[in-house]
Amino acid sequence: MDVTRLQRPVIAAPMAGGPSTPELVAAVNAAGGMGQLAAGYVTVEAVRQQIERTRSLTDRPIGVNVFVPAHPDPRIDRAAVEAYRRRLTPIALRLGADVPEPRWDDTDGFEAKIALLEEAAVDTVSFTFGCPGAQVVRRLRAVGSQVVVTVTDADEALAAVREGADALCIQGAQAGGHRSTHRVDAIPNDLSHLDLLREVRSVTSVPLVAAGGIADAQDVRRALGLGAAAVQVGTALLLTPEAGTSATHRAGLTEPSLSRSVVTRAFSGRPGRGVRNAFVDELDAYAPSVFPVVDQLTKPMRAAAAAVEDFHLVNLWAGTRWRQATAAPAAEVLERLTP
Ligand SMILES: Cc1cc2nc3c(=O)[nH]c(=O)nc-3n(C[C@H](O)[C@H](O)[C@H](O)COP(=O)(O)O)c2cc1C
């Protein structure tokens, strides 16, 4: 799929952790955009099933997004992870959850997912958290997939283009969810998607997809005006009926007393933007930069908090414009975004 040829220049962000569903992908496709599944955090078998289900709902192009694993870093501060674990334990116990032993070798099943995608030959494979390697890019292109790499600055953009990426997703600081810096411990810049479009456009001519805080047709018009081929929206779709966003996440996003979004490593060890809640207030200062280890530590307690609809103890991922998100069907959201 060529992102420059969409009927509507709107791509649904892949949203790991539940929000991206085959139904959301199909609804966005039916409305003339392009939907993407999120392969992060789930097993390769689950990804296979989601691709099959999505293909039963839409015959238009789809994307699948994969997390690039961090290379094992000998400098990982294991003592800091243990200290964070001790800090999490009383909160987990109150919820009746545990804080698991850290696993240091997690790659999110990267190789198996690439092998599946070679077989599935979906239209677009997008990567986040790094460049997948020139060989992986070649393997996916060989089966006809277009490869998109998410970047947050010009250096990451150049590295992705050198590996053969067909297009780049330019993720600005307003974006909801994890910031896709290519290093886990990088301090993310505060460039907007418009700043980044200017910066990255000056170093490469590959198609650019702009993401981060895009909430209305004027935002889309501006991004296209600066040379974006399309935009990618996540938060704008979180409350749609087709999204798999949990009831607790939805409640947090519509809770009037929660009024700011922040970037925090507290939930996963990687910087991610979400609506500020008690978990962030209590733990942000102590979270080590170790992904996905911190994510694993907090996972059972977040699941327990979600089960009792406690939006203060789950990651309320959302971009800066979350107040503009509505519970309208995805087709209406795309309509609203179309210049
Ligand atoms: C709940 C949530 C989950 C996300 N999960 C992923 C993911 O799995 N892979 C990815 O590349 N980006 C992910 N993102 C980031 C999006 O790709 C995109 O950069 C972001 O949603 C754009 O900003 P916006 O949310 O303000 O539209 C996620 C965003 C949200 C809100």
Coordinates of C-alpha atoms and ligand atoms in Angstrom, one line a residue:
M1 CA 0.0 0.0 0.0
D2 CA 1.2 3.4 -0.9
V3 CA 0.3 5.8 2.0
T4 CA 0.3 8.7 -0.5
R5 CA -2.7 7.1 -2.3
L6 CA -5.3 6.8 0.5
Q7 CA -8.8 7.9 -0.2
R8 CA -8.6 9.9 3.0
P9 CA -5.2 10.8 4.3
V10 CA -5.8 9.3 7.7
I11 CA -4.1 6.2 9.2
A12 CA -5.3 4.7 12.4
A13 CA -2.4 4.4 14.8
P14 CA -1.6 0.9 16.0
M15 CA -2.5 0.9 19.7
A16 CA -1.1 -2.0 21.6
G17 CA -2.7 -3.1 24.9
G18 CA -6.3 -3.4 23.6
P19 CA -7.5 -0.4 21.7
S20 CA -6.6 -1.6 18.2
T21 CA -9.0 -4.3 17.0
P22 CA -9.9 -5.9 13.7
E23 CA -13.2 -4.0 13.9
L24 CA -11.5 -0.6 14.3
V25 CA -9.1 -1.4 11.4
A26 CA -12.1 -2.4 9.2
A27 CA -14.1 0.7 10.1
V28 CA -11.2 3.0 9.3
N29 CA -10.7 1.2 6.0
A30 CA -14.3 1.4 5.1
A31 CA -14.2 5.1 5.8
G32 CA -11.3 5.5 3.3
G33 CA -8.4 5.6 5.7
M34 CA -6.0 2.8 6.6
G35 CA -6.2 0.8 9.8
Q36 CA -3.4 -0.9 11.6
L37 CA -3.2 -3.8 14.0
A38 CA -0.8 -3.6 17.0
A39 CA 1.5 -6.7 17.3
G40 CA 3.2 -5.4 20.5
Y41 CA 2.7 -7.2 23.8
V42 CA 0.7 -10.1 22.3
T43 CA 1.8 -13.6 21.1
V44 CA 2.5 -14.3 17.5
E45 CA -0.5 -16.6 17.5
A46 CA -2.8 -13.8 18.6
V47 CA -1.4 -11.6 15.8
R48 CA -2.1 -14.3 13.3
Q49 CA -5.7 -14.6 14.5
Q50 CA -6.1 -10.8 14.4
I51 CA -4.8 -10.6 10.9
E52 CA -7.2 -13.4 9.8
R53 CA -10.2 -11.7 11.5
T54 CA -9.3 -8.4 10.0
R55 CA -9.1 -9.9 6.6
S56 CA -12.5 -11.3 7.0
L57 CA -13.9 -7.8 7.7
T58 CA -12.0 -5.8 5.1
D59 CA -10.3 -6.5 1.8
R60 CA -8.6 -3.1 1.7
P61 CA -4.9 -2.7 2.7
I62 CA -4.0 -3.1 6.4
G63 CA -1.0 -2.4 8.5
V64 CA 0.6 -4.3 11.3
N65 CA 2.9 -2.6 13.8
V66 CA 5.8 -4.4 15.5
F67 CA 8.0 -3.3 18.5
V68 CA 11.7 -3.3 17.7
P69 CA 13.4 -4.9 20.8
A70 CA 16.0 -3.0 22.7
H71 CA 19.5 -4.7 22.3
P72 CA 20.4 -6.2 25.6
D73 CA 22.2 -3.3 27.4
P74 CA 25.0 -4.3 29.8
R75 CA 24.5 -1.0 31.5
I76 CA 21.0 -1.9 32.7
D77 CA 20.7 -0.7 36.3
R78 CA 19.2 -3.9 37.8
A79 CA 19.4 -2.4 41.3
A80 CA 17.2 0.5 40.2
V81 CA 14.7 -2.0 38.8
E82 CA 14.7 -4.0 42.1
A83 CA 14.2 -0.7 44.1
Y84 CA 11.3 0.2 41.8
R85 CA 9.9 -3.3 42.3
R86 CA 9.9 -2.8 46.1
R87 CA 8.2 0.5 45.7
L88 CA 5.4 -1.1 43.5
T89 CA 4.9 -4.0 45.9
P90 CA 2.6 -2.4 48.5
I91 CA 0.3 -0.9 45.8
A92 CA 0.1 -4.3 44.0
L93 CA -0.7 -6.1 47.3
R94 CA -3.5 -3.7 48.0
L95 CA -4.9 -4.7 44.6
G96 CA -4.4 -8.4 45.3
A97 CA -1.8 -8.6 42.4
D98 CA 1.9 -9.5 42.4
V99 CA 4.9 -7.8 41.0
P100 CA 6.6 -10.5 38.9
E101 CA 10.4 -11.3 38.8
P102 CA 12.0 -9.2 36.1
R103 CA 12.8 -11.0 32.8
W104 CA 15.8 -9.4 31.1
D105 CA 15.7 -11.1 27.7
D106 CA 12.3 -10.1 26.4
T107 CA 12.2 -9.4 22.7
D108 CA 8.4 -9.4 22.3
G109 CA 8.7 -12.3 19.9
F110 CA 10.3 -10.1 17.3
E111 CA 11.7 -12.8 15.0
A112 CA 8.6 -14.9 15.1
K113 CA 6.4 -11.9 14.3
I114 CA 8.6 -11.0 11.3
A115 CA 8.4 -14.6 10.1
L116 CA 4.6 -14.5 10.4
L117 CA 4.5 -11.2 8.5
E118 CA 6.6 -12.6 5.7
E119 CA 3.9 -15.3 5.4
A120 CA 0.9 -12.9 5.8
A121 CA 2.3 -10.3 3.4
V122 CA 0.2 -7.5 4.7
D123 CA 0.3 -4.2 2.9
T124 CA 2.2 -2.2 5.4
V125 CA 4.5 -3.2 8.3
S126 CA 5.3 -0.4 10.6
F127 CA 7.9 -0.4 13.3
T128 CA 8.3 1.5 16.5
F129 CA 11.1 1.9 19.1
G130 CA 13.9 1.6 16.5
C131 CA 15.0 0.5 13.1
P132 CA 14.3 -3.2 12.4
G133 CA 17.6 -3.8 10.4
A134 CA 18.2 -3.7 6.6
Q135 CA 17.7 -7.4 6.3
V136 CA 14.3 -7.4 7.9
V137 CA 13.3 -4.5 5.7
R138 CA 14.4 -6.5 2.7
R139 CA 12.5 -9.6 3.8
L140 CA 9.3 -7.7 4.2
R141 CA 9.7 -5.8 0.9
A142 CA 10.4 -9.0 -0.9
V143 CA 6.8 -10.2 0.0
G144 CA 5.4 -6.9 -1.2
S145 CA 4.9 -5.1 2.1
Q146 CA 5.7 -1.4 2.5
V147 CA 7.9 -0.7 5.5
V148 CA 7.3 2.3 7.7
V149 CA 9.6 3.3 10.6
T150 CA 8.5 5.6 13.4
V151 CA 11.0 8.3 14.2
T152 CA 11.3 11.3 16.5
D153 CA 14.2 13.2 15.1
A154 CA 16.2 13.7 11.9
D155 CA 19.0 11.2 12.9
E156 CA 16.5 8.4 13.5
A157 CA 14.9 9.4 10.1
L158 CA 18.2 9.1 8.3
A159 CA 19.0 5.7 9.9
A160 CA 15.6 4.4 8.9
V161 CA 16.0 5.6 5.3
R162 CA 19.5 4.0 5.2
E163 CA 17.9 0.7 6.1
G164 CA 15.5 1.0 3.2
A165 CA 12.3 2.2 4.9
D166 CA 9.6 3.2 2.3
A167 CA 8.0 5.8 4.5
L168 CA 8.5 7.4 8.0
C169 CA 6.0 8.0 10.7
I170 CA 7.1 11.3 12.3
Q171 CA 5.9 11.2 15.9
G172 CA 5.8 14.6 17.6
A173 CA 5.8 15.2 21.4
Q174 CA 2.1 15.7 21.6
A175 CA 1.5 12.0 20.8
G176 CA -0.3 9.7 23.1
G177 CA 1.3 6.4 24.2
H178 CA 5.0 5.7 24.0
R179 CA 7.3 8.0 22.3
S180 CA 9.2 6.0 19.7
T181 CA 12.7 7.2 20.5
H182 CA 15.1 4.6 19.1
R183 CA 17.0 4.4 22.4
V184 CA 15.1 3.4 25.6
D185 CA 17.0 5.8 27.7
A186 CA 16.9 8.8 25.4
I187 CA 15.3 11.9 26.8
P188 CA 12.5 12.6 24.2
N189 CA 12.6 16.0 22.5
D190 CA 9.6 18.3 22.7
L191 CA 9.3 18.9 19.0
S192 CA 5.7 19.0 17.6
H193 CA 4.9 16.9 14.5
L194 CA 5.0 20.2 12.5
D195 CA 8.5 21.0 13.8
L196 CA 9.6 17.5 13.0
L197 CA 8.0 17.6 9.5
R198 CA 10.2 20.6 8.7
E199 CA 13.3 19.0 10.2
V200 CA 12.9 15.6 8.6
R201 CA 11.8 16.9 5.2
S202 CA 15.1 18.8 5.0
V203 CA 17.0 15.5 5.2
T204 CA 14.9 13.0 3.2
S205 CA 12.3 12.9 0.4
V206 CA 10.5 9.6 1.4
P207 CA 6.8 10.0 2.2
L208 CA 6.1 11.2 5.8
V209 CA 3.2 10.4 8.0
A210 CA 2.6 13.0 10.7
A211 CA 1.5 11.9 14.2
G212 CA 0.9 13.5 17.6
G213 CA -2.0 15.5 18.9
I214 CA -3.9 15.6 15.6
A215 CA -7.6 16.2 16.4
D216 CA -9.3 18.1 13.6
A217 CA -9.3 18.9 9.9
Q218 CA -7.3 22.0 10.4
D219 CA -4.4 20.0 12.0
V220 CA -4.6 17.6 9.0
R221 CA -4.5 20.5 6.6
R222 CA -1.5 22.0 8.3
A223 CA 0.4 18.7 8.3
L224 CA -0.4 18.1 4.6
G225 CA 0.6 21.7 3.9
L226 CA 4.0 21.0 5.3
G227 CA 4.5 18.0 3.0
A228 CA 3.0 15.1 5.1
A229 CA 1.5 12.4 2.8
A230 CA -1.0 11.4 5.5
V231 CA -1.5 11.7 9.3
Q232 CA -1.7 9.0 11.9
V233 CA -4.2 9.4 14.8
G234 CA -4.5 7.3 17.9
T235 CA -6.2 9.3 20.7
A236 CA -9.0 10.6 18.3
L237 CA -10.1 6.9 17.9
L238 CA -9.7 5.7 21.5
L239 CA -13.3 6.3 22.5
T240 CA -14.9 5.0 19.3
P241 CA -17.2 2.0 19.8
E242 CA -15.0 -0.1 17.4
A243 CA -11.9 0.4 19.6
G244 CA -11.0 -2.1 22.3
T245 CA -10.1 0.6 24.8
S246 CA -11.0 -0.7 28.3
A247 CA -13.8 0.7 30.3
T248 CA -11.3 2.0 32.9
H249 CA -9.2 3.7 30.2
R250 CA -12.4 5.3 28.8
A251 CA -13.5 6.4 32.3
G252 CA -10.1 8.0 32.9
L253 CA -10.2 9.9 29.6
T254 CA -13.7 11.3 30.3
E255 CA -13.1 12.0 34.0
P256 CA -13.4 15.8 34.5
S257 CA -11.0 15.9 37.6
L258 CA -8.1 14.6 35.5
S259 CA -6.9 17.7 33.6
R260 CA -3.3 17.2 32.4
S261 CA -1.4 14.9 30.2
V262 CA 2.2 14.1 31.0
V263 CA 5.1 12.1 29.7
T264 CA 6.2 9.4 32.2
R265 CA 8.3 6.2 32.5
A266 CA 6.3 5.1 35.5
F267 CA 4.2 2.4 33.8
S268 CA 6.7 0.8 31.4
G269 CA 10.2 2.3 31.7
R270 CA 9.8 4.1 28.4
P271 CA 8.5 7.6 28.1
G272 CA 4.8 7.6 27.3
R273 CA 2.2 10.3 27.3
G274 CA -1.0 9.8 29.2
V275 CA -3.5 11.5 31.4
R276 CA -1.9 12.3 34.7
N277 CA -3.3 10.2 37.6
A278 CA -2.3 9.1 41.1
F279 CA 0.1 6.3 39.8
V280 CA 2.1 9.0 37.9
D281 CA 2.1 11.4 40.8
E282 CA 3.4 8.7 43.2
L283 CA 5.9 6.9 41.0
D284 CA 7.1 9.0 38.1
A285 CA 10.2 10.2 39.9
Y286 CA 11.5 6.7 40.6
A287 CA 10.9 4.8 37.4
P288 CA 14.1 3.4 35.8
S289 CA 14.6 3.6 32.0
V290 CA 14.3 -0.2 31.5
F291 CA 11.7 -1.3 28.9
P292 CA 9.9 -3.7 28.7
V293 CA 11.0 -4.9 32.2
V294 CA 9.2 -2.1 34.0
D295 CA 6.1 -2.8 31.8
Q296 CA 6.1 -6.4 33.0
L297 CA 6.5 -5.4 36.6
T298 CA 3.4 -3.1 36.5
K299 CA 1.3 -5.3 34.2
P300 CA -0.5 -7.5 36.8
M301 CA -1.4 -4.5 39.1
R302 CA -2.6 -2.5 36.1
A303 CA -4.8 -5.5 35.1
A304 CA -6.1 -5.7 38.7
A305 CA -6.8 -2.0 38.8
A306 CA -8.6 -2.1 35.4
A307 CA -10.8 -5.0 36.7
V308 CA -12.1 -2.8 39.5
E309 CA -12.2 0.3 37.2
D310 CA -9.6 2.3 39.2
F311 CA -8.4 4.7 36.6
H312 CA -5.8 6.1 39.0
L313 CA -3.7 3.0 38.8
V314 CA -3.7 2.2 35.0
N315 CA -1.8 3.9 32.1
L316 CA -4.3 6.3 30.6
W317 CA -2.3 6.7 27.4
A318 CA -3.5 9.7 25.5
G319 CA -2.1 12.6 23.4
T320 CA -2.3 16.3 24.4
R321 CA -5.7 16.7 22.6
W322 CA -7.5 13.9 24.4
R323 CA -10.3 16.3 25.4
Q324 CA -11.4 16.4 21.7
A325 CA -11.8 12.6 21.5
T326 CA -15.5 11.6 21.2
A327 CA -17.4 8.3 21.4
A328 CA -18.6 8.7 17.8
P329 CA -18.1 5.8 15.3
A330 CA -14.7 5.8 13.6
A331 CA -16.2 6.8 10.3
E332 CA -17.4 10.0 11.9
V333 CA -14.0 10.7 13.4
L334 CA -12.5 10.3 9.9
E335 CA -15.1 12.6 8.4
R336 CA -14.2 15.2 11.1
L337 CA -10.5 14.9 10.3
T338 CA -10.8 15.2 6.6
P339 CA -9.8 18.6 5.3
Ligands
LIG1 C1 -3.3 3.9 23.7 C2 -2.2 4.0 22.7 C3 -1.4 2.9 22.3 C4 -0.4 3.1 21.4 N1 0.3 2.0 21.0 C5 1.2 2.1 20.0 C6 1.8 0.9 19.4 O1 1.6 -0.2 19.8 N2 2.7 1.1 18.4 C7 3.0 2.4 17.8 O2 3.7 2.5 16.9 N3 2.4 3.5 18.4 C8 1.6 3.4 19.4 N4 0.9 4.5 19.9 C9 1.3 5.8 19.4 C10 0.6 6.1 18.0 O3 1.2 5.4 17.0 C11 0.7 7.6 17.6 O4 2.0 8.0 17.6 C12 -0.1 8.5 18.6 O5 -1.3 7.9 18.9 C13 -0.3 9.8 17.9 O6 -0.8 10.8 18.8 P1 -2.3 11.0 19.2 O7 -2.6 9.9 20.1 O8 -2.3 12.3 19.9 O9 -3.1 10.9 17.9 C14 -0.1 4.4 20.8 C15 -0.9 5.5 21.2 C16 -1.9 5.3 22.1 C17 -2.7 6.5 22.5

